[in-house]
PDB file of C-alpha atoms in Angstrom:
ATOM      1  CA  UNK J   1      -9.599   9.261 -30.345  1.00 94.00           C
ATOM      2  CA  UNK J   2      -6.435   8.944 -28.276  1.00 97.00           C
ATOM      3  CA  UNK J   3      -3.991   6.186 -29.077  1.00 96.00           C
ATOM      4  CA  UNK J   4      -1.430   7.094 -26.414  1.00 96.00           C
ATOM      5  CA  UNK J   5      -3.021   5.608 -23.248  1.00 98.00           C
ATOM      6  CA  UNK J   6      -1.461   2.320 -22.110  1.00 98.00           C
ATOM      7  CA  UNK J   7      -3.705   1.489 -19.119  1.00 98.00           C
ATOM      8  CA  UNK J   8      -3.486   2.590 -15.499  1.00 98.00           C
ATOM      9  CA  UNK J   9      -0.287   4.185 -14.209  1.00 98.00           C
ATOM     10  CA  UNK J  10      -1.137   4.641 -10.503  1.00 98.00           C
ATOM     11  CA  UNK J  11      -3.996   5.216  -8.089  1.00 98.00           C
ATOM     12  CA  UNK J  12      -3.644   7.857  -5.377  1.00 98.00           C
ATOM     13  CA  UNK J  13      -5.737   7.824  -2.201  1.00 98.00           C
ATOM     14  CA  UNK J  14      -5.831   9.555   1.183  1.00 98.00           C
ATOM     15  CA  UNK J  15      -5.176   8.101   4.614  1.00 98.00           C
ATOM     16  CA  UNK J  16      -5.338   9.205   8.240  1.00 98.00           C
ATOM     17  CA  UNK J  17      -2.049   7.738   9.460  1.00 96.00           C
ATOM     18  CA  UNK J  18       1.240   7.015   7.722  1.00 98.00           C
ATOM     19  CA  UNK J  19       2.453   4.153   9.928  1.00 98.00           C
ATOM     20  CA  UNK J  20      -0.766   2.125   9.723  1.00 97.00           C
ATOM     21  CA  UNK J  21      -0.967   2.726   5.990  1.00 98.00           C
ATOM     22  CA  UNK J  22       2.636   1.660   5.445  1.00 98.00           C
ATOM     23  CA  UNK J  23       2.209  -1.473   7.569  1.00 98.00           C
ATOM     24  CA  UNK J  24      -0.940  -2.535   5.723  1.00 98.00           C
ATOM     25  CA  UNK J  25       0.481  -2.261   2.224  1.00 98.00           C
ATOM     26  CA  UNK J  26       3.982  -3.543   2.930  1.00 98.00           C
ATOM     27  CA  UNK J  27       3.257  -6.199   5.567  1.00 97.00           C
ATOM     28  CA  UNK J  28      -0.338  -7.333   5.040  1.00 98.00           C
ATOM     29  CA  UNK J  29      -0.436  -7.043   1.240  1.00 98.00           C
ATOM     30  CA  UNK J  30       3.301  -7.517   0.773  1.00 98.00           C
ATOM     31  CA  UNK J  31       3.895  -4.670  -1.685  1.00 98.00           C
ATOM     32  CA  UNK J  32       7.187  -2.819  -1.840  1.00 98.00           C
ATOM     33  CA  UNK J  33       7.413   0.779  -0.691  1.00 98.00           C
ATOM     34  CA  UNK J  34       9.179   2.200  -3.722  1.00 98.00           C
ATOM     35  CA  UNK J  35       9.245   5.847  -2.646  1.00 98.00           C
ATOM     36  CA  UNK J  36       9.022   7.819   0.568  1.00 98.00           C
ATOM     37  CA  UNK J  37       8.537  11.472  -0.277  1.00 98.00           C
ATOM     38  CA  UNK J  38       6.117  14.315   0.517  1.00 98.00           C
ATOM     39  CA  UNK J  39       3.088  15.967  -1.021  1.00 98.00           C
ATOM     40  CA  UNK J  40       4.272  18.685  -3.420  1.00 97.00           C
ATOM     41  CA  UNK J  41       1.544  21.050  -2.206  1.00 95.00           C
ATOM     42  CA  UNK J  42       1.647  20.116   1.499  1.00 97.00           C
ATOM     43  CA  UNK J  43       5.216  19.075   2.371  1.00 97.00           C
ATOM     44  CA  UNK J  44       4.290  18.292   5.972  1.00 97.00           C
ATOM     45  CA  UNK J  45       2.349  15.295   4.589  1.00 98.00           C
ATOM     46  CA  UNK J  46       3.988  12.158   3.219  1.00 98.00           C
ATOM     47  CA  UNK J  47       3.447  10.835  -0.285  1.00 98.00           C
ATOM     48  CA  UNK J  48       4.003   7.087  -0.074  1.00 98.00           C
ATOM     49  CA  UNK J  49       4.225   4.806  -3.107  1.00 98.00           C
ATOM     50  CA  UNK J  50       3.730   1.005  -3.044  1.00 98.00           C
ATOM     51  CA  UNK J  51       4.167  -1.373  -5.962  1.00 98.00           C
ATOM     52  CA  UNK J  52       6.355  -4.046  -7.482  1.00 98.00           C
ATOM     53  CA  UNK J  53      10.149  -4.100  -7.314  1.00 98.00           C
ATOM     54  CA  UNK J  54      10.649  -0.889  -9.305  1.00 98.00           C
ATOM     55  CA  UNK J  55       7.203   0.698  -9.261  1.00 98.00           C
ATOM     56  CA  UNK J  56       6.275  -0.360 -12.784  1.00 98.00           C
ATOM     57  CA  UNK J  57       3.368   1.667 -14.212  1.00 98.00           C
ATOM     58  CA  UNK J  58       0.178  -0.254 -13.556  1.00 98.00           C
ATOM     59  CA  UNK J  59       1.325  -1.539 -10.148  1.00 98.00           C
ATOM     60  CA  UNK J  60       1.650   1.563  -7.960  1.00 98.00           C
ATOM     61  CA  UNK J  61      -0.797   2.484  -5.177  1.00 98.00           C
ATOM     62  CA  UNK J  62       0.053   5.837  -3.615  1.00 98.00           C
ATOM     63  CA  UNK J  63      -1.207   7.624  -0.502  1.00 98.00           C
ATOM     64  CA  UNK J  64      -1.334  11.046   1.077  1.00 98.00           C
ATOM     65  CA  UNK J  65      -1.607  10.245   4.818  1.00 98.00           C
ATOM     66  CA  UNK J  66      -3.034  13.410   6.383  1.00 97.00           C
ATOM     67  CA  UNK J  67      -2.645  12.914  10.160  1.00 95.00           C
ATOM     68  CA  UNK J  68      -5.991  12.234  11.860  1.00 93.00           C
ATOM     69  CA  UNK J  69      -7.979  13.083   8.717  1.00 97.00           C
ATOM     70  CA  UNK J  70     -11.709  12.412   8.957  1.00 98.00           C
ATOM     71  CA  UNK J  71     -12.990   9.493   6.941  1.00 98.00           C
ATOM     72  CA  UNK J  72     -14.505  10.132   3.562  1.00 98.00           C
ATOM     73  CA  UNK J  73     -18.099   9.243   2.789  1.00 97.00           C
ATOM     74  CA  UNK J  74     -18.618   6.714   0.032  1.00 97.00           C
ATOM     75  CA  UNK J  75     -20.879   7.708  -2.807  1.00 98.00           C
ATOM     76  CA  UNK J  76     -21.220   8.813  -6.406  1.00 98.00           C
ATOM     77  CA  UNK J  77     -18.480  10.724  -8.160  1.00 98.00           C
ATOM     78  CA  UNK J  78     -15.525   8.671  -6.952  1.00 98.00           C
ATOM     79  CA  UNK J  79     -13.563   5.486  -7.418  1.00 98.00           C
ATOM     80  CA  UNK J  80     -15.397   3.078  -5.124  1.00 98.00           C
ATOM     81  CA  UNK J  81     -13.220  -0.019  -5.553  1.00 98.00           C
ATOM     82  CA  UNK J  82      -9.554  -0.598  -6.396  1.00 98.00           C
ATOM     83  CA  UNK J  83      -8.700  -4.145  -7.467  1.00 98.00           C
ATOM     84  CA  UNK J  84      -5.373  -5.970  -7.671  1.00 98.00           C
ATOM     85  CA  UNK J  85      -4.485  -8.980  -9.807  1.00 98.00           C
ATOM     86  CA  UNK J  86      -3.454 -12.246  -8.115  1.00 98.00           C
ATOM     87  CA  UNK J  87      -2.879 -15.742  -9.536  1.00 98.00           C
ATOM     88  CA  UNK J  88      -5.743 -18.160 -10.022  1.00 98.00           C
ATOM     89  CA  UNK J  89      -6.344 -20.389  -7.019  1.00 98.00           C
ATOM     90  CA  UNK J  90      -4.779 -17.979  -4.527  1.00 98.00           C
ATOM     91  CA  UNK J  91      -7.851 -16.515  -2.802  1.00 98.00           C
ATOM     92  CA  UNK J  92      -8.093 -19.146  -0.057  1.00 98.00           C
ATOM     93  CA  UNK J  93      -4.537 -18.341   1.019  1.00 98.00           C
ATOM     94  CA  UNK J  94      -5.226 -14.629   0.790  1.00 98.00           C
ATOM     95  CA  UNK J  95      -8.402 -14.903   2.844  1.00 98.00           C
ATOM     96  CA  UNK J  96      -6.515 -16.759   5.568  1.00 98.00           C
ATOM     97  CA  UNK J  97      -3.769 -14.125   5.497  1.00 98.00           C
ATOM     98  CA  UNK J  98      -6.188 -11.193   5.705  1.00 98.00           C
ATOM     99  CA  UNK J  99      -8.134 -12.829   8.526  1.00 98.00           C
ATOM    100  CA  UNK J 100      -4.893 -13.452  10.431  1.00 98.00           C
ATOM    101  CA  UNK J 101      -4.049  -9.735  10.091  1.00 98.00           C
ATOM    102  CA  UNK J 102      -7.490  -8.681  11.355  1.00 98.00           C
ATOM    103  CA  UNK J 103      -8.605  -7.121   8.070  1.00 98.00           C
ATOM    104  CA  UNK J 104     -12.314  -6.183   8.258  1.00 98.00           C
ATOM    105  CA  UNK J 105     -15.309  -6.741   5.962  1.00 98.00           C
ATOM    106  CA  UNK J 106     -13.897  -9.657   3.971  1.00 98.00           C
ATOM    107  CA  UNK J 107     -16.249 -11.074   1.334  1.00 98.00           C
ATOM    108  CA  UNK J 108     -16.036 -13.406  -1.671  1.00 98.00           C
ATOM    109  CA  UNK J 109     -17.854 -13.070  -4.965  1.00 98.00           C
ATOM    110  CA  UNK J 110     -17.416 -13.382  -8.717  1.00 98.00           C
ATOM    111  CA  UNK J 111     -17.306 -10.467 -11.164  1.00 98.00           C
ATOM    112  CA  UNK J 112     -17.147 -10.856 -14.936  1.00 98.00           C
ATOM    113  CA  UNK J 113     -16.345 -14.530 -14.483  1.00 98.00           C
ATOM    114  CA  UNK J 114     -13.394 -14.000 -12.126  1.00 98.00           C
ATOM    115  CA  UNK J 115     -13.265 -14.979  -8.446  1.00 98.00           C
ATOM    116  CA  UNK J 116     -12.796 -11.970  -6.192  1.00 98.00           C
ATOM    117  CA  UNK J 117     -11.931 -11.298  -2.533  1.00 99.00           C
ATOM    118  CA  UNK J 118     -13.134  -7.940  -1.213  1.00 99.00           C
ATOM    119  CA  UNK J 119     -11.982  -6.245   1.999  1.00 99.00           C
ATOM    120  CA  UNK J 120     -11.429  -2.874   3.651  1.00 98.00           C
ATOM    121  CA  UNK J 121      -8.122  -1.066   4.008  1.00 98.00           C
ATOM    122  CA  UNK J 122      -7.123   0.723   7.221  1.00 98.00           C
ATOM    123  CA  UNK J 123      -9.271   3.797   6.437  1.00 98.00           C
ATOM    124  CA  UNK J 124     -12.284   1.914   5.149  1.00 98.00           C
ATOM    125  CA  UNK J 125     -11.243   2.049   1.504  1.00 98.00           C
ATOM    126  CA  UNK J 126     -12.753  -0.824  -0.460  1.00 98.00           C
ATOM    127  CA  UNK J 127     -10.154  -3.062  -2.093  1.00 99.00           C
ATOM    128  CA  UNK J 128     -10.236  -6.382  -3.905  1.00 99.00           C
ATOM    129  CA  UNK J 129      -7.985  -9.182  -5.083  1.00 99.00           C
ATOM    130  CA  UNK J 130      -9.068 -10.685  -8.419  1.00 98.00           C
ATOM    131  CA  UNK J 131      -7.892 -14.058  -9.669  1.00 98.00           C
ATOM    132  CA  UNK J 132      -6.388 -13.439 -13.093  1.00 97.00           C
ATOM    133  CA  UNK J 133      -5.079 -15.930 -15.629  1.00 94.00           C
ATOM    134  CA  UNK J 134      -1.924 -15.239 -17.624  1.00 89.00           C
ATOM    135  CA  UNK J 135      -0.740 -12.170 -15.737  1.00 96.00           C
ATOM    136  CA  UNK J 136       2.998 -12.622 -16.169  1.00 96.00           C
ATOM    137  CA  UNK J 137       4.106  -9.526 -14.227  1.00 98.00           C
ATOM    138  CA  UNK J 138       6.823 -10.421 -11.737  1.00 97.00           C
ATOM    139  CA  UNK J 139       5.616  -9.933  -8.136  1.00 97.00           C
ATOM    140  CA  UNK J 140       7.539  -8.371  -5.277  1.00 98.00           C
ATOM    141  CA  UNK J 141       8.221 -11.016  -2.638  1.00 96.00           C
ATOM    142  CA  UNK J 142      10.370  -9.028  -0.236  1.00 95.00           C
ATOM    143  CA  UNK J 143       7.287  -8.296   1.855  1.00 94.00           C
ATOM    144  CA  UNK J 144       6.919 -11.911   2.913  1.00 95.00           C
ATOM    145  CA  UNK J 145       4.170 -13.010   0.506  1.00 98.00           C
ATOM    146  CA  UNK J 146       5.067 -16.082  -1.544  1.00 97.00           C
ATOM    147  CA  UNK J 147       5.453 -15.626  -5.298  1.00 97.00           C
ATOM    148  CA  UNK J 148       2.716 -18.205  -5.916  1.00 98.00           C
ATOM    149  CA  UNK J 149       0.050 -15.866  -4.518  1.00 98.00           C
ATOM    150  CA  UNK J 150       1.649 -12.398  -4.534  1.00 98.00           C
ATOM    151  CA  UNK J 151      -0.009  -9.342  -6.078  1.00 98.00           C
ATOM    152  CA  UNK J 152       0.984  -8.718  -9.707  1.00 98.00           C
ATOM    153  CA  UNK J 153      -0.297  -5.138  -9.959  1.00 98.00           C
ATOM    154  CA  UNK J 154      -3.619  -3.473 -10.609  1.00 98.00           C
ATOM    155  CA  UNK J 155      -6.478  -5.372 -12.170  1.00 98.00           C
ATOM    156  CA  UNK J 156      -9.021  -2.547 -12.451  1.00 98.00           C
ATOM    157  CA  UNK J 157     -10.794   0.317 -10.741  1.00 98.00           C
ATOM    158  CA  UNK J 158     -14.541   0.785 -10.386  1.00 98.00           C
ATOM    159  CA  UNK J 159     -16.124   4.238 -10.476  1.00 98.00           C
ATOM    160  CA  UNK J 160     -19.544   4.803  -8.921  1.00 98.00           C
ATOM    161  CA  UNK J 161     -21.506   7.369 -10.941  1.00 98.00           C
ATOM    162  CA  UNK J 162     -25.083   8.592 -11.086  1.00 98.00           C
ATOM    163  CA  UNK J 163     -24.901   8.946 -14.869  1.00 98.00           C
ATOM    164  CA  UNK J 164     -22.341   6.855 -16.729  1.00 98.00           C
ATOM    165  CA  UNK J 165     -22.910   8.313 -20.198  1.00 98.00           C
ATOM    166  CA  UNK J 166     -20.535  11.315 -20.322  1.00 98.00           C
ATOM    167  CA  UNK J 167     -17.690   9.454 -18.604  1.00 98.00           C
ATOM    168  CA  UNK J 168     -18.174   6.466 -20.904  1.00 98.00           C
ATOM    169  CA  UNK J 169     -17.840   8.821 -23.885  1.00 98.00           C
ATOM    170  CA  UNK J 170     -14.617  10.198 -22.418  1.00 98.00           C
ATOM    171  CA  UNK J 171     -13.171   6.722 -21.848  1.00 98.00           C
ATOM    172  CA  UNK J 172     -14.027   5.760 -25.409  1.00 98.00           C
ATOM    173  CA  UNK J 173     -12.242   8.893 -26.633  1.00 98.00           C
ATOM    174  CA  UNK J 174      -9.241   7.846 -24.530  1.00 98.00           C
ATOM    175  CA  UNK J 175      -9.092   4.524 -26.379  1.00 98.00           C
ATOM    176  CA  UNK J 176     -11.215   2.297 -24.135  1.00 98.00           C
ATOM    177  CA  UNK J 177     -14.085   0.217 -25.444  1.00 98.00           C
ATOM    178  CA  UNK J 178     -16.987  -1.490 -23.735  1.00 98.00           C
ATOM    179  CA  UNK J 179     -16.287  -5.197 -23.367  1.00 98.00           C
ATOM    180  CA  UNK J 180     -18.919  -6.496 -20.935  1.00 98.00           C
ATOM    181  CA  UNK J 181     -21.916  -5.641 -18.765  1.00 98.00           C
ATOM    182  CA  UNK J 182     -22.979  -7.276 -15.537  1.00 98.00           C
ATOM    183  CA  UNK J 183     -25.952  -5.780 -13.721  1.00 98.00           C
ATOM    184  CA  UNK J 184     -25.282  -2.105 -13.037  1.00 98.00           C
ATOM    185  CA  UNK J 185     -21.582  -2.413 -13.928  1.00 98.00           C
ATOM    186  CA  UNK J 186     -20.079  -1.850 -17.377  1.00 98.00           C
ATOM    187  CA  UNK J 187     -16.486  -2.779 -18.124  1.00 98.00           C
ATOM    188  CA  UNK J 188     -14.238  -0.807 -20.466  1.00 98.00           C
ATOM    189  CA  UNK J 189     -10.849  -2.094 -21.591  1.00 98.00           C
ATOM    190  CA  UNK J 190      -7.979  -0.790 -23.667  1.00 97.00           C
ATOM    191  CA  UNK J 191      -6.232  -3.014 -26.176  1.00 93.00           C
ATOM    192  CA  UNK J 192      -2.493  -3.486 -25.838  1.00 90.00           C
ATOM    193  CA  UNK J 193      -0.565  -1.528 -23.259  1.00 87.00           C
ATOM    194  CA  UNK J 194      -0.039  -2.826 -19.753  1.00 95.00           C
ATOM    195  CA  UNK J 195      -2.106  -5.459 -17.896  1.00 97.00           C
ATOM    196  CA  UNK J 196      -3.937  -2.828 -15.777  1.00 98.00           C
ATOM    197  CA  UNK J 197      -6.296  -2.180 -18.650  1.00 97.00           C
ATOM    198  CA  UNK J 198      -9.832  -2.369 -17.200  1.00 98.00           C
ATOM    199  CA  UNK J 199     -12.055   0.451 -15.943  1.00 98.00           C
ATOM    200  CA  UNK J 200     -15.511  -0.390 -14.563  1.00 98.00           C
ATOM    201  CA  UNK J 201     -18.413   2.022 -14.139  1.00 98.00           C
ATOM    202  CA  UNK J 202     -21.162   1.178 -11.658  1.00 98.00           C
ATOM    203  CA  UNK J 203     -24.274   3.279 -12.265  1.00 98.00           C
ATOM    204  CA  UNK J 204     -26.606   4.233  -9.410  1.00 98.00           C
ATOM    205  CA  UNK J 205     -28.781   7.316 -10.052  1.00 98.00           C
ATOM    206  CA  UNK J 206     -29.846   7.383  -6.379  1.00 98.00           C
ATOM    207  CA  UNK J 207     -26.366   7.197  -4.839  1.00 98.00           C
ATOM    208  CA  UNK J 208     -25.513  10.039  -2.440  1.00 98.00           C
ATOM    209  CA  UNK J 209     -22.612  12.283  -3.381  1.00 98.00           C
ATOM    210  CA  UNK J 210     -19.233  11.113  -2.142  1.00 98.00           C
ATOM    211  CA  UNK J 211     -17.331  13.278   0.299  1.00 98.00           C
ATOM    212  CA  UNK J 212     -13.554  13.003   0.159  1.00 97.00           C
ATOM    213  CA  UNK J 213     -11.511  12.173   3.224  1.00 98.00           C
ATOM    214  CA  UNK J 214      -9.354   9.376   4.577  1.00 98.00           C
ATOM    215  CA  UNK J 215     -10.008   6.247   2.544  1.00 98.00           C
ATOM    216  CA  UNK J 216     -11.078   8.157  -0.577  1.00 98.00           C
ATOM    217  CA  UNK J 217      -9.333   7.852  -3.921  1.00 98.00           C
ATOM    218  CA  UNK J 218      -7.935  11.282  -4.770  1.00 98.00           C
ATOM    219  CA  UNK J 219      -7.288  10.519  -8.451  1.00 98.00           C
ATOM    220  CA  UNK J 220      -6.503   7.798 -10.949  1.00 98.00           C
ATOM    221  CA  UNK J 221      -3.622   8.131 -13.384  1.00 98.00           C
ATOM    222  CA  UNK J 222      -3.359   6.736 -16.895  1.00 98.00           C
ATOM    223  CA  UNK J 223      -0.023   5.701 -18.378  1.00 98.00           C
ATOM    224  CA  UNK J 224       1.683   7.214 -21.421  1.00 98.00           C
ATOM    225  CA  UNK J 225       5.197   6.530 -22.647  1.00 98.00           C
ATOM    226  CA  UNK J 226       6.838   9.955 -22.566  1.00 98.00           C
ATOM    227  CA  UNK J 227       6.414  13.721 -22.225  1.00 98.00           C
ATOM    228  CA  UNK J 228       6.175  14.110 -25.985  1.00 98.00           C
ATOM    229  CA  UNK J 229       3.365  11.560 -26.168  1.00 98.00           C
ATOM    230  CA  UNK J 230       1.706  13.176 -23.146  1.00 98.00           C
ATOM    231  CA  UNK J 231       1.746  16.555 -24.906  1.00 98.00           C
ATOM    232  CA  UNK J 232       0.031  14.992 -27.929  1.00 98.00           C
ATOM    233  CA  UNK J 233      -2.657  13.511 -25.671  1.00 98.00           C
ATOM    234  CA  UNK J 234      -3.175  16.845 -23.889  1.00 98.00           C
ATOM    235  CA  UNK J 235      -3.648  18.643 -27.202  1.00 98.00           C
ATOM    236  CA  UNK J 236      -6.217  16.120 -28.408  1.00 98.00           C
ATOM    237  CA  UNK J 237      -8.057  16.199 -25.074  1.00 98.00           C
ATOM    238  CA  UNK J 238      -8.272  20.001 -25.215  1.00 98.00           C
ATOM    239  CA  UNK J 239      -9.524  19.921 -28.803  1.00 98.00           C
ATOM    240  CA  UNK J 240     -12.254  17.487 -27.724  1.00 97.00           C
ATOM    241  CA  UNK J 241     -13.372  19.719 -24.846  1.00 97.00           C
ATOM    242  CA  UNK J 242     -11.341  18.332 -21.944  1.00 98.00           C
ATOM    243  CA  UNK J 243      -8.550  20.856 -21.303  1.00 98.00           C
ATOM    244  CA  UNK J 244      -5.807  19.723 -18.947  1.00 98.00           C
ATOM    245  CA  UNK J 245      -3.298  21.393 -16.665  1.00 98.00           C
ATOM    246  CA  UNK J 246       0.166  22.118 -18.056  1.00 98.00           C
ATOM    247  CA  UNK J 247       2.721  19.327 -17.750  1.00 98.00           C
ATOM    248  CA  UNK J 248       3.870  19.184 -14.115  1.00 98.00           C
ATOM    249  CA  UNK J 249       7.172  17.645 -13.022  1.00 98.00           C
ATOM    250  CA  UNK J 250       6.469  15.138 -10.227  1.00 98.00           C
ATOM    251  CA  UNK J 251      10.138  14.011 -10.073  1.00 98.00           C
ATOM    252  CA  UNK J 252       9.356  10.377 -10.988  1.00 98.00           C
ATOM    253  CA  UNK J 253       6.917  11.153 -13.809  1.00 98.00           C
ATOM    254  CA  UNK J 254       5.319  14.154 -15.485  1.00 98.00           C
ATOM    255  CA  UNK J 255       1.608  14.695 -14.948  1.00 98.00           C
ATOM    256  CA  UNK J 256      -1.370  16.469 -16.458  1.00 98.00           C
ATOM    257  CA  UNK J 257      -4.777  16.574 -14.745  1.00 98.00           C
ATOM    258  CA  UNK J 258      -8.407  17.122 -15.685  1.00 98.00           C
ATOM    259  CA  UNK J 259     -11.768  16.439 -14.066  1.00 98.00           C
ATOM    260  CA  UNK J 260     -13.881  13.746 -15.703  1.00 98.00           C
ATOM    261  CA  UNK J 261     -17.607  14.442 -16.237  1.00 97.00           C
ATOM    262  CA  UNK J 262     -18.632  12.142 -13.382  1.00 97.00           C
ATOM    263  CA  UNK J 263     -16.414  13.966 -10.902  1.00 97.00           C
ATOM    264  CA  UNK J 264     -13.393  11.642 -10.729  1.00 98.00           C
ATOM    265  CA  UNK J 265     -10.056  13.431 -11.129  1.00 98.00           C
ATOM    266  CA  UNK J 266      -8.066  11.966 -14.022  1.00 98.00           C
ATOM    267  CA  UNK J 267      -4.310  12.237 -14.452  1.00 98.00           C
ATOM    268  CA  UNK J 268      -2.168  11.234 -17.411  1.00 98.00           C
ATOM    269  CA  UNK J 269       1.336  10.308 -16.198  1.00 98.00           C
ATOM    270  CA  UNK J 270       4.520   9.447 -18.062  1.00 98.00           C
ATOM    271  CA  UNK J 271       6.322   6.148 -17.611  1.00 98.00           C
ATOM    272  CA  UNK J 272       9.612   8.055 -17.496  1.00 97.00           C
ATOM    273  CA  UNK J 273      11.899   8.697 -15.643  1.00 98.00           C
ATOM    274  CA  UNK J 274      10.785   6.167 -12.991  1.00 98.00           C
ATOM    275  CA  UNK J 275      11.334   5.674  -9.270  1.00 98.00           C
ATOM    276  CA  UNK J 276      14.992   4.679  -9.555  1.00 97.00           C
ATOM    277  CA  UNK J 277      16.083   8.083 -10.851  1.00 97.00           C
ATOM    278  CA  UNK J 278      17.376   9.103  -7.395  1.00 97.00           C
ATOM    279  CA  UNK J 279      17.824   5.790  -5.534  1.00 97.00           C
ATOM    280  CA  UNK J 280      19.468   2.494  -6.294  1.00 97.00           C
ATOM    281  CA  UNK J 281      16.910  -0.193  -7.043  1.00 97.00           C
ATOM    282  CA  UNK J 282      18.077  -2.248  -4.073  1.00 97.00           C
ATOM    283  CA  UNK J 283      17.193   0.625  -1.724  1.00 98.00           C
ATOM    284  CA  UNK J 284      14.032   2.113  -3.202  1.00 98.00           C
ATOM    285  CA  UNK J 285      11.726   3.705  -0.651  1.00 98.00           C
ATOM    286  CA  UNK J 286      14.200   3.682   2.221  1.00 97.00           C
ATOM    287  CA  UNK J 287      15.353   7.319   2.416  1.00 97.00           C
ATOM    288  CA  UNK J 288      13.142  10.397   2.623  1.00 98.00           C
ATOM    289  CA  UNK J 289      13.299  12.008  -0.816  1.00 98.00           C
ATOM    290  CA  UNK J 290      12.199  15.625  -1.096  1.00 98.00           C
ATOM    291  CA  UNK J 291      11.267  17.730  -4.116  1.00 97.00           C
ATOM    292  CA  UNK J 292      13.948  20.340  -4.781  1.00 97.00           C
ATOM    293  CA  UNK J 293      11.738  23.201  -3.614  1.00 97.00           C
ATOM    294  CA  UNK J 294      11.263  21.508  -0.224  1.00 98.00           C
ATOM    295  CA  UNK J 295      14.827  20.362   0.421  1.00 98.00           C
ATOM    296  CA  UNK J 296      15.406  23.318   2.763  1.00 98.00           C
ATOM    297  CA  UNK J 297      12.724  21.828   5.046  1.00 98.00           C
ATOM    298  CA  UNK J 298      14.498  18.487   5.478  1.00 98.00           C
ATOM    299  CA  UNK J 299      15.580  18.883   9.116  1.00 98.00           C
ATOM    300  CA  UNK J 300      12.124  20.056  10.171  1.00 98.00           C
ATOM    301  CA  UNK J 301      10.311  17.339   8.208  1.00 98.00           C
ATOM    302  CA  UNK J 302      12.524  14.545   9.501  1.00 97.00           C
ATOM    303  CA  UNK J 303      11.590  15.646  13.037  1.00 97.00           C
ATOM    304  CA  UNK J 304       7.864  16.098  12.421  1.00 97.00           C
ATOM    305  CA  UNK J 305       6.853  13.319   9.984  1.00 98.00           C
ATOM    306  CA  UNK J 306       5.502  10.174  11.644  1.00 95.00           C
ATOM    307  CA  UNK J 307       8.077   7.327  11.711  1.00 95.00           C
ATOM    308  CA  UNK J 308       6.899   4.548   9.415  1.00 96.00           C
ATOM    309  CA  UNK J 309       8.462   1.646  11.283  1.00 86.00           C
ATOM    310  CA  UNK J 310       8.691   0.806  14.959  1.00 63.00           C
TER     311      UNK J 310
END
């Protein structure tokens, strides 16, 4: 069993427009854009990161906004819901805020004893705010959301799978354990680590297969402390039958990837070096930062990439 995983590191999704995506996460949800860079494999596409003040692991939602991308189709084999932690008693204020911003498909319910506000993002992605007690992570308030209600970071993600068994075995190998069941949903949590410690699996044998597109989660990333610890985890995963990619330098963390049995792409990402390695903390996310191999494209990209403001 792995002992290196500390909870979620980030969640990466796809979008159809950079400006609308940026406005939703920075203005409507009040998160900080902590990095404005490009997709390593498609440099004509942004990679935008949103989180707390410094992009602490467990707070960062990231997007690849492919211009005019077709919407994905919800279904089995994907992350169907991404949830953020907010203070207890804040959902009335959040509902009023989302309604004022014209956010669609708002609903209230309770899951595993916690009040929850569900809604759609700009590309139809399903998101939720979950009232959470004793989440002492400091919120970002520069986006205009008061500290009393502001998002603290991730609460959990929910995968929709036809057969939960093999993925549950993988999560248990990664250090998670089953802590609760509610209907078709089983919750797995990791002890210690960061507050983004819950993974839910919703089982539906009849669910159609998901088709990725705008609004789909591309992958979820799990947090480890360092490259050395990541290498240990990769070795143990390979020995258990889940070989990973080599360690890949993503500038702000190192990453390894592997496909989980249910179809969701898993990443294990390092907490180091962080998003302030090439920008002062006071100015995170302001300048276009390019991977070294794409720096020669700067002039072209600054002309062609969609302006995020204005």
